[in-house]
Coordinates of C-alpha atoms in Angstrom, one line a residue:
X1 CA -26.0 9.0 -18.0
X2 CA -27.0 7.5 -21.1
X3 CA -30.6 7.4 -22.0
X4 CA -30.9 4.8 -24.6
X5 CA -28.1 2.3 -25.9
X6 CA -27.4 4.0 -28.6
X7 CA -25.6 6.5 -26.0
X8 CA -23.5 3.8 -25.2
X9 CA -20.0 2.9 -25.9
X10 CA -16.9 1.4 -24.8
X11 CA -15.2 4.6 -23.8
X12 CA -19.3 6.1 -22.3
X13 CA -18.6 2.6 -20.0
X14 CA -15.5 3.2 -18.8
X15 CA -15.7 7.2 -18.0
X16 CA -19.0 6.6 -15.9
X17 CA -17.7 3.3 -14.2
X18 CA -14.1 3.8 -13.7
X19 CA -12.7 4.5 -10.7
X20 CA -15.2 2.1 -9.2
X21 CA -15.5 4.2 -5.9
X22 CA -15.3 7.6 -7.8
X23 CA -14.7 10.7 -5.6
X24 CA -16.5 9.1 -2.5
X25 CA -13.1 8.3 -0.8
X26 CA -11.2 11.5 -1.7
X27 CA -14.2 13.0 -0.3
X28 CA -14.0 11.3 2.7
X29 CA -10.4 11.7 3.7
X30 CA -11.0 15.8 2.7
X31 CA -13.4 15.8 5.5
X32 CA -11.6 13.7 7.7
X33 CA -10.2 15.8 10.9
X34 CA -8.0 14.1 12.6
X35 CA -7.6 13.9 16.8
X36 CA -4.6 15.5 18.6
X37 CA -2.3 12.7 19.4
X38 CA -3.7 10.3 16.8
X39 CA -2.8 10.0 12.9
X40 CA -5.3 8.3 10.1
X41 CA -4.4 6.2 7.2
X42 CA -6.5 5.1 4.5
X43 CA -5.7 1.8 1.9
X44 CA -5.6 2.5 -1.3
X45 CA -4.4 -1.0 -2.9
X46 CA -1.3 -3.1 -3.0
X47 CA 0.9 -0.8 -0.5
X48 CA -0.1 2.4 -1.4
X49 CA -1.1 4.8 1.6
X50 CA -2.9 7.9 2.4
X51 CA -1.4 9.5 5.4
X52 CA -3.1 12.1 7.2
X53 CA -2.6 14.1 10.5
X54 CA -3.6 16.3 13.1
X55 CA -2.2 19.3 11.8
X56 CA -3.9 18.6 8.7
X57 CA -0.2 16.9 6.9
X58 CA -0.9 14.8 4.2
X59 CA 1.4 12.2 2.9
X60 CA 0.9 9.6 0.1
X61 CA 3.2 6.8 -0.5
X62 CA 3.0 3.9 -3.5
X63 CA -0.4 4.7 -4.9
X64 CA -0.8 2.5 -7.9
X65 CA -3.6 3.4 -10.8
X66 CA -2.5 0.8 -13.4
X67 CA -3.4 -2.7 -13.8
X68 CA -1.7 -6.4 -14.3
X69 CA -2.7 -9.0 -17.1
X70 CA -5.5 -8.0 -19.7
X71 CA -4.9 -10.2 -22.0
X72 CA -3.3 -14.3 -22.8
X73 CA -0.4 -12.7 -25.1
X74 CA 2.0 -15.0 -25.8
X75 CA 2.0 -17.0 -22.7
X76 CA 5.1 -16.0 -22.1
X77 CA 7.2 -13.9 -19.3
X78 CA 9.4 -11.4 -21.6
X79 CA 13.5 -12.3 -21.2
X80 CA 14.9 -10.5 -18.2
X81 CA 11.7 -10.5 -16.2
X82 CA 13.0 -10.6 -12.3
X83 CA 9.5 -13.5 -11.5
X84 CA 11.6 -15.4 -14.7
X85 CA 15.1 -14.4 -13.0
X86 CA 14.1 -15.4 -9.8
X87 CA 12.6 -19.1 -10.7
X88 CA 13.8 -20.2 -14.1
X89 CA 9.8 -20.1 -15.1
X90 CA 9.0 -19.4 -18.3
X91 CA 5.2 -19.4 -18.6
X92 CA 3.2 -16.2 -18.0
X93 CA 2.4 -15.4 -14.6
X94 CA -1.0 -14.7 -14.5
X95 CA -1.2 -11.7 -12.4
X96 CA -4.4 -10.3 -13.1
X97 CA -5.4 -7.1 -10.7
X98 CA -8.2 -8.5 -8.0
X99 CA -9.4 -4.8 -6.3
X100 CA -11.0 -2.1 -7.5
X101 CA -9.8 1.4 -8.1
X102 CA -11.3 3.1 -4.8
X103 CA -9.6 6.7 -5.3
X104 CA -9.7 8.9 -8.4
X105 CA -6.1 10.1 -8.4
X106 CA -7.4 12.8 -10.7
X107 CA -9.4 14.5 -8.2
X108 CA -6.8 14.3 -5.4
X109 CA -5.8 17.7 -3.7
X110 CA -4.0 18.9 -0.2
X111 CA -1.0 16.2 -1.0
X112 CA 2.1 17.5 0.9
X113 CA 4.8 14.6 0.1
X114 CA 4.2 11.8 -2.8
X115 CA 6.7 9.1 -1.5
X116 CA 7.4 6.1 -3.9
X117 CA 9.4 3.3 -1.5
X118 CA 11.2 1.6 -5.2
X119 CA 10.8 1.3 -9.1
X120 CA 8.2 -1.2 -9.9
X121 CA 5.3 -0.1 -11.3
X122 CA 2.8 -1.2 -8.9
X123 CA 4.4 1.5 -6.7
X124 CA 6.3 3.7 -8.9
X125 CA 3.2 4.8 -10.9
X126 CA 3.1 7.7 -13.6
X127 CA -0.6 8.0 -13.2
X128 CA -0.1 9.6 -9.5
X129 CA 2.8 11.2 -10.5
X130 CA 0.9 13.4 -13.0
X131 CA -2.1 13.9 -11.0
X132 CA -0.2 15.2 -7.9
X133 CA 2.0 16.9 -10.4
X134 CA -1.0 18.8 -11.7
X135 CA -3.0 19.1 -9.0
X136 CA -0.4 19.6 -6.1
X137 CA 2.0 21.8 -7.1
X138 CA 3.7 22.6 -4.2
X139 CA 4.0 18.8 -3.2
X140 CA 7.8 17.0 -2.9
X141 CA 8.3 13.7 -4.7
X142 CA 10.5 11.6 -2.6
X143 CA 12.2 8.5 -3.6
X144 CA 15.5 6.6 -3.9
X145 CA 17.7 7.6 -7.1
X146 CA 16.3 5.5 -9.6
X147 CA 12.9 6.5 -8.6
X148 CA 14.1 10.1 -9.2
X149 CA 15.3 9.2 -12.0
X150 CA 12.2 7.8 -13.1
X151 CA 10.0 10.8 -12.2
X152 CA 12.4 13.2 -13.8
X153 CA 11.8 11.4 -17.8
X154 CA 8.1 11.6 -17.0
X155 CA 8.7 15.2 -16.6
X156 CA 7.9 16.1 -12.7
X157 CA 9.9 19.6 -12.5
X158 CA 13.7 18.9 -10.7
X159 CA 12.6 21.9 -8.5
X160 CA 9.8 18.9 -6.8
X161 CA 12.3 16.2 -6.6
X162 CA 14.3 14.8 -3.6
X163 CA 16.3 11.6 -3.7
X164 CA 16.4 10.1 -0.3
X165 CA 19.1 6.9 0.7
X166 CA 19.1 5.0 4.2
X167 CA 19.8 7.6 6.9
X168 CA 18.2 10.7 5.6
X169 CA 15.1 12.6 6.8
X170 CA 12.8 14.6 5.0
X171 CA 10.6 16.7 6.7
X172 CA 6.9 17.6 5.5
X173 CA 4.4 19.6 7.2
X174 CA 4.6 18.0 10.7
X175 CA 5.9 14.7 9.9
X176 CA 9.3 13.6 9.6
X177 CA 9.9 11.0 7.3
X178 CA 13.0 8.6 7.6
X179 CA 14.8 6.6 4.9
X180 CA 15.8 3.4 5.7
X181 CA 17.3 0.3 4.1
X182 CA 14.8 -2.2 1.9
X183 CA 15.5 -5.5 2.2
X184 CA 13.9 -6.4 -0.9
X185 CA 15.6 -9.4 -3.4
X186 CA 12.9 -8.8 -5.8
X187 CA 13.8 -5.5 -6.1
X188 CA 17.1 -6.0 -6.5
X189 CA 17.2 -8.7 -9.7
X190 CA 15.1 -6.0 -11.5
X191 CA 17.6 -4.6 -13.9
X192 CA 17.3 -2.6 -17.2
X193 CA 20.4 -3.1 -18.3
X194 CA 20.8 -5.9 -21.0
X195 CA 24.6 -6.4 -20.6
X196 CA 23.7 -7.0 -16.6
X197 CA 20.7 -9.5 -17.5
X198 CA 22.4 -11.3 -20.1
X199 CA 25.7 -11.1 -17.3
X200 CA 23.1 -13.2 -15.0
X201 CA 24.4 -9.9 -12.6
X202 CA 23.1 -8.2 -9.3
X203 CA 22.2 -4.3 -9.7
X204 CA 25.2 -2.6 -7.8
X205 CA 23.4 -0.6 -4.9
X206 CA 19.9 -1.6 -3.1
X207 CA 19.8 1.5 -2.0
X208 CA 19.7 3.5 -5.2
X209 CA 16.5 1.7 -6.2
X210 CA 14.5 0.5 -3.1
X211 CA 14.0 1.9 0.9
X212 CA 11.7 1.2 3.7
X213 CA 10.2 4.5 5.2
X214 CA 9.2 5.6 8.8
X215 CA 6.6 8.7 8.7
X216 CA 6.9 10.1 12.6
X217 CA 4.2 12.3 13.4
X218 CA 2.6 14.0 16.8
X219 CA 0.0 10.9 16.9
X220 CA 2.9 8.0 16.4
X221 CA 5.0 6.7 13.9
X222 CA 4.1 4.4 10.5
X223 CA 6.6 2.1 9.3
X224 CA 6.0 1.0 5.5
X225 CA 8.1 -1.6 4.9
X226 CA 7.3 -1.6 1.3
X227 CA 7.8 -5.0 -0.7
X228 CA 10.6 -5.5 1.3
X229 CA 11.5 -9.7 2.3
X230 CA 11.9 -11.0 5.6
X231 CA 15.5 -9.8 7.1
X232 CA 17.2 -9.6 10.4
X233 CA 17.9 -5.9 10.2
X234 CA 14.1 -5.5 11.3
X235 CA 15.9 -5.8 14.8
X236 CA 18.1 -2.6 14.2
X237 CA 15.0 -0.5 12.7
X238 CA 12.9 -1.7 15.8
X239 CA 16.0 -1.2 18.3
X240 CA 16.8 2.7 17.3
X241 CA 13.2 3.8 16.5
X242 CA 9.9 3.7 18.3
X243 CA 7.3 1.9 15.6
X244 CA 3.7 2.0 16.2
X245 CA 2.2 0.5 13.3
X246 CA 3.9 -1.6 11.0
X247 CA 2.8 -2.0 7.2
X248 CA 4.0 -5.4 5.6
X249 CA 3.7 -7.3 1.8
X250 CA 2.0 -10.4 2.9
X251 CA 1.1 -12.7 0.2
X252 CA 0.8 -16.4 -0.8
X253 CA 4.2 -17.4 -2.5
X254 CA 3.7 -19.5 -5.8
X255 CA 6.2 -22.8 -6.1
X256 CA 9.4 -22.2 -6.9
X257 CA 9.0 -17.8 -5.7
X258 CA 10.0 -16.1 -2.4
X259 CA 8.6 -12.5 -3.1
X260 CA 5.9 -11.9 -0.6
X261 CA 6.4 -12.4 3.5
X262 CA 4.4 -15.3 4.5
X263 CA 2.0 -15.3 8.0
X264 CA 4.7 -16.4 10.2
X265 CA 7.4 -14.0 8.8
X266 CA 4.4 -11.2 9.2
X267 CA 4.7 -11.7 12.9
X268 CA 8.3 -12.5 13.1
X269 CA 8.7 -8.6 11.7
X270 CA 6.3 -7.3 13.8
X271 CA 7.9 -8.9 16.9
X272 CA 11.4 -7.3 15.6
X273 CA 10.3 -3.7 14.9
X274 CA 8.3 -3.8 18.5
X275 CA 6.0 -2.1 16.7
X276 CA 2.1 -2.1 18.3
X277 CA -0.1 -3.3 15.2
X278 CA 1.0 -5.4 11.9
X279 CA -1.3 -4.6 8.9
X280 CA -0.7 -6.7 6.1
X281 CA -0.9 -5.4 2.5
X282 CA -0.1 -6.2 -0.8
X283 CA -1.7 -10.0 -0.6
X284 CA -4.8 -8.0 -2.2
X285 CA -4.4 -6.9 -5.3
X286 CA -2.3 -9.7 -7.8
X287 CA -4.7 -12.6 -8.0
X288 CA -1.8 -14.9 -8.1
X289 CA -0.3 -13.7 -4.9
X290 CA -3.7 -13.5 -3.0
X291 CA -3.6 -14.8 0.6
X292 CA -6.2 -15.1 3.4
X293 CA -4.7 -12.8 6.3
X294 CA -7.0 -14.3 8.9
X295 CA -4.1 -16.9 8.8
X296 CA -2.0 -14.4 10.6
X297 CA -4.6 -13.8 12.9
X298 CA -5.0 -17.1 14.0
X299 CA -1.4 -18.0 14.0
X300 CA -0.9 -14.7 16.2
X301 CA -3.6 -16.4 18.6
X302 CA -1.7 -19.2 18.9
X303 CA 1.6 -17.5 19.3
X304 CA 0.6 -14.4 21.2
X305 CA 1.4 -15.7 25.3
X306 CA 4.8 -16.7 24.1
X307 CA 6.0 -13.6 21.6
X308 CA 8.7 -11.3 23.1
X309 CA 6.7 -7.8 22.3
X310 CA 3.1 -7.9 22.7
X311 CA 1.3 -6.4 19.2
X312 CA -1.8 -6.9 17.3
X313 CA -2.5 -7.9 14.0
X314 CA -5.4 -5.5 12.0
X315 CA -6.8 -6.8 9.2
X316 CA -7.8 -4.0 6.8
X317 CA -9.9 -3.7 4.0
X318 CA -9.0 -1.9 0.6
X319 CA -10.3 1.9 0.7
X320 CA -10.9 1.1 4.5
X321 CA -9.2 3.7 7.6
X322 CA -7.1 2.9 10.5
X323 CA -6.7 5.7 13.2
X324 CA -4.0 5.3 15.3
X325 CA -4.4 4.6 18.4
X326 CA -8.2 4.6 18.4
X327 CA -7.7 1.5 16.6
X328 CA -5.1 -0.4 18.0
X329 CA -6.8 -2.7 20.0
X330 CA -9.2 -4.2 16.9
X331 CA -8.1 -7.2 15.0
X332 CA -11.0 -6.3 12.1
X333 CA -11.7 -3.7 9.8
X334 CA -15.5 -3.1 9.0
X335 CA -17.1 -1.3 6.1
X336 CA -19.5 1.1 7.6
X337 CA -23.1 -0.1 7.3
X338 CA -25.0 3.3 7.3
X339 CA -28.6 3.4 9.0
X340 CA -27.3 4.7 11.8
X341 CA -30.6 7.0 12.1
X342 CA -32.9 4.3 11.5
X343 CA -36.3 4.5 12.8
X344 CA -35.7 8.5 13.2
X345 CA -38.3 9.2 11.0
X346 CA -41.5 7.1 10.7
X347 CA -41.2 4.1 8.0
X348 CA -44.0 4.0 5.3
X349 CA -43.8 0.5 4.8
X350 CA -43.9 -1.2 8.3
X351 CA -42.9 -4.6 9.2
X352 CA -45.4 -7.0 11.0
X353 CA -44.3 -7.0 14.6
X354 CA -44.0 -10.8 14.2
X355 CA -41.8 -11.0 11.9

């Protein structure tokens, strides 16, 4: 801690203030046992995940530690950019980061499985990957092909690495986790390859670069459905699987962009997967996607008498848990308050009884 300002600097700021939340969270999940017949999950930002279980499996799926805009630039999207792909827009979008950082990937331990659902950077993130590199070393990375790919120039050892397409299963610990297709057009105009931008062309495969995952454990199953759009083939994953909680991108769409899955579609998924609970993520963190999920509350309430699979909707808060199925029947997540021992000990400064 610095004494005077002459002890302080730019870099003395940023190591004593960044990650906002320092180690409390890691802390917290550390010391977290979890129930028989129950699972936990923390939100870490955007869609990344902190899976935990009874039997003490940990799982971590599309924790990102970077950041969006820091700077006005040129004003200008670079050429081949999928938002300038997508809508013919030019101008910059101005996706500044909106949440805090409230894990220090740094100090993370006890990480089974790092699963990364595609290859954008929000998700695919080389911070993670050379924390639980480091400090994980008997944890799998698990991805689709060019996610492997991705890991394998950062250097994560091939030994670590498993490429994972629609229809396979990995399994970690005590949970078995389940490929399954993305349905993600975003994903899919992303492309590397200047012959295939300036070609105006489609990647060949979805399923080399983007998949949906379902993490089964003792305590019930997790469905992440990544950045994935709104699709039909929800029907098919909720038909030949049993989904208890359902993670979806939610956001609010700027004119002219279909990226994010509005309220409505939020439901419509949640009603096709039969899962239990919808938790919307993703709206959070780009302050030019940011949506108010209470809107999918309310629309549930209006909606809920006449929906073909009864669910809830949970709306969570960033660095905030979710046991399943202790929690299924809230609609809210709190912060805890503390002063749960108030008035345990006798206050020195009492309050007027009138008041």
């Amino acid at each position: 801690m610095a004494k005077t300002i002459n002890d302080v600097s730019r870099n003395s700021w940023i190591l004593s203030t960044f990650p906002e939340w320092g180690t409390y969270l890691n802390e917290e999940i550390a010391a977290t046992k979890v129930k028989a017949g129950s699972f936990s999950i923390w939100w870490l930002g955007c869609t990344g995940i902190w899976l935990k279980t009874h039997e003490d499996t940990n799982i971590l799926c599309d924790l990102w530690c970077g950041t969006g805009k820091q700077t006005h630039g040129t004003g200008k999207m670079k050429a081949g950019h999928q938002m300038m792909r997508m809508s013919g827009c030019q101008n910059q979008q101005p996706n500044l980061r909106n949440q805090p950082f409230v894990i220090d990937p740094f100090a993370i331990k006890d990480v089974d499985a790092l699963c990364v659902s595609h290859i954008h950077s929000d998700h695919l993130d080389i911070n993670t990957a050379a924390a639980v590199n480091k400090n994980c070393p008997e944890a799998k990375f698990i991805g689709p092909k060019e996610v492997v790919a991705t890991w394998r120039k950062w250097g994560v050892p091939e030994e670590k690495l498993i490429v994972v397409k629609p229809g396979d299963e990995v399994k970690v610990g005590a949970v078995t986790i389940k490929a399954m297709e993305a349905f993600d057009r975003t994903a899919l105009v992303t492309e590397s390859d200047p012959e295939v931008k300036l070609a105006g062309k489609l990647p060949q495969d979805m399923d080399k670069i983007a998949v949906n995952y379902l993490f089964e454990t003792s305590g019930g199953n997790l469905y992440h459905a990544a950045d994935s759009h709104y699709a039909n083939e929800f029907a098919k994953h909720g038909n030949e699987n049993q989904i208890d909680v359902a993670l979806g991108a939610y956001g609010e769409n700027p004119r002219g962009i279909t990226d994010k899955v509005t309220s409505i579609d939020i439901l419509r998924m949640a009603e096709s997967l039969r899962a239990k609970v919808v938790i919307p993520v993703h709206y959070d963190i780009w302050t030019n996607f940011y949506a108010d999920p209470k809107e999918i509350t309310e629309l549930w309430r209006l909606r809920k008498d006449r929906l073909q699979y009864d669910f809830k909707p949970f709306i969570w808060q960033v660095g905030g848990k979710f046991t399943y199925p202790e929690d299924k029947d809230r609609l809210e997540f709190m912060y805890d308050r503390g002063f749960e021992d108030v008035f345990t000990k006798e206050n020195d400064v009492p309050f007027p009884s009138f008041l």
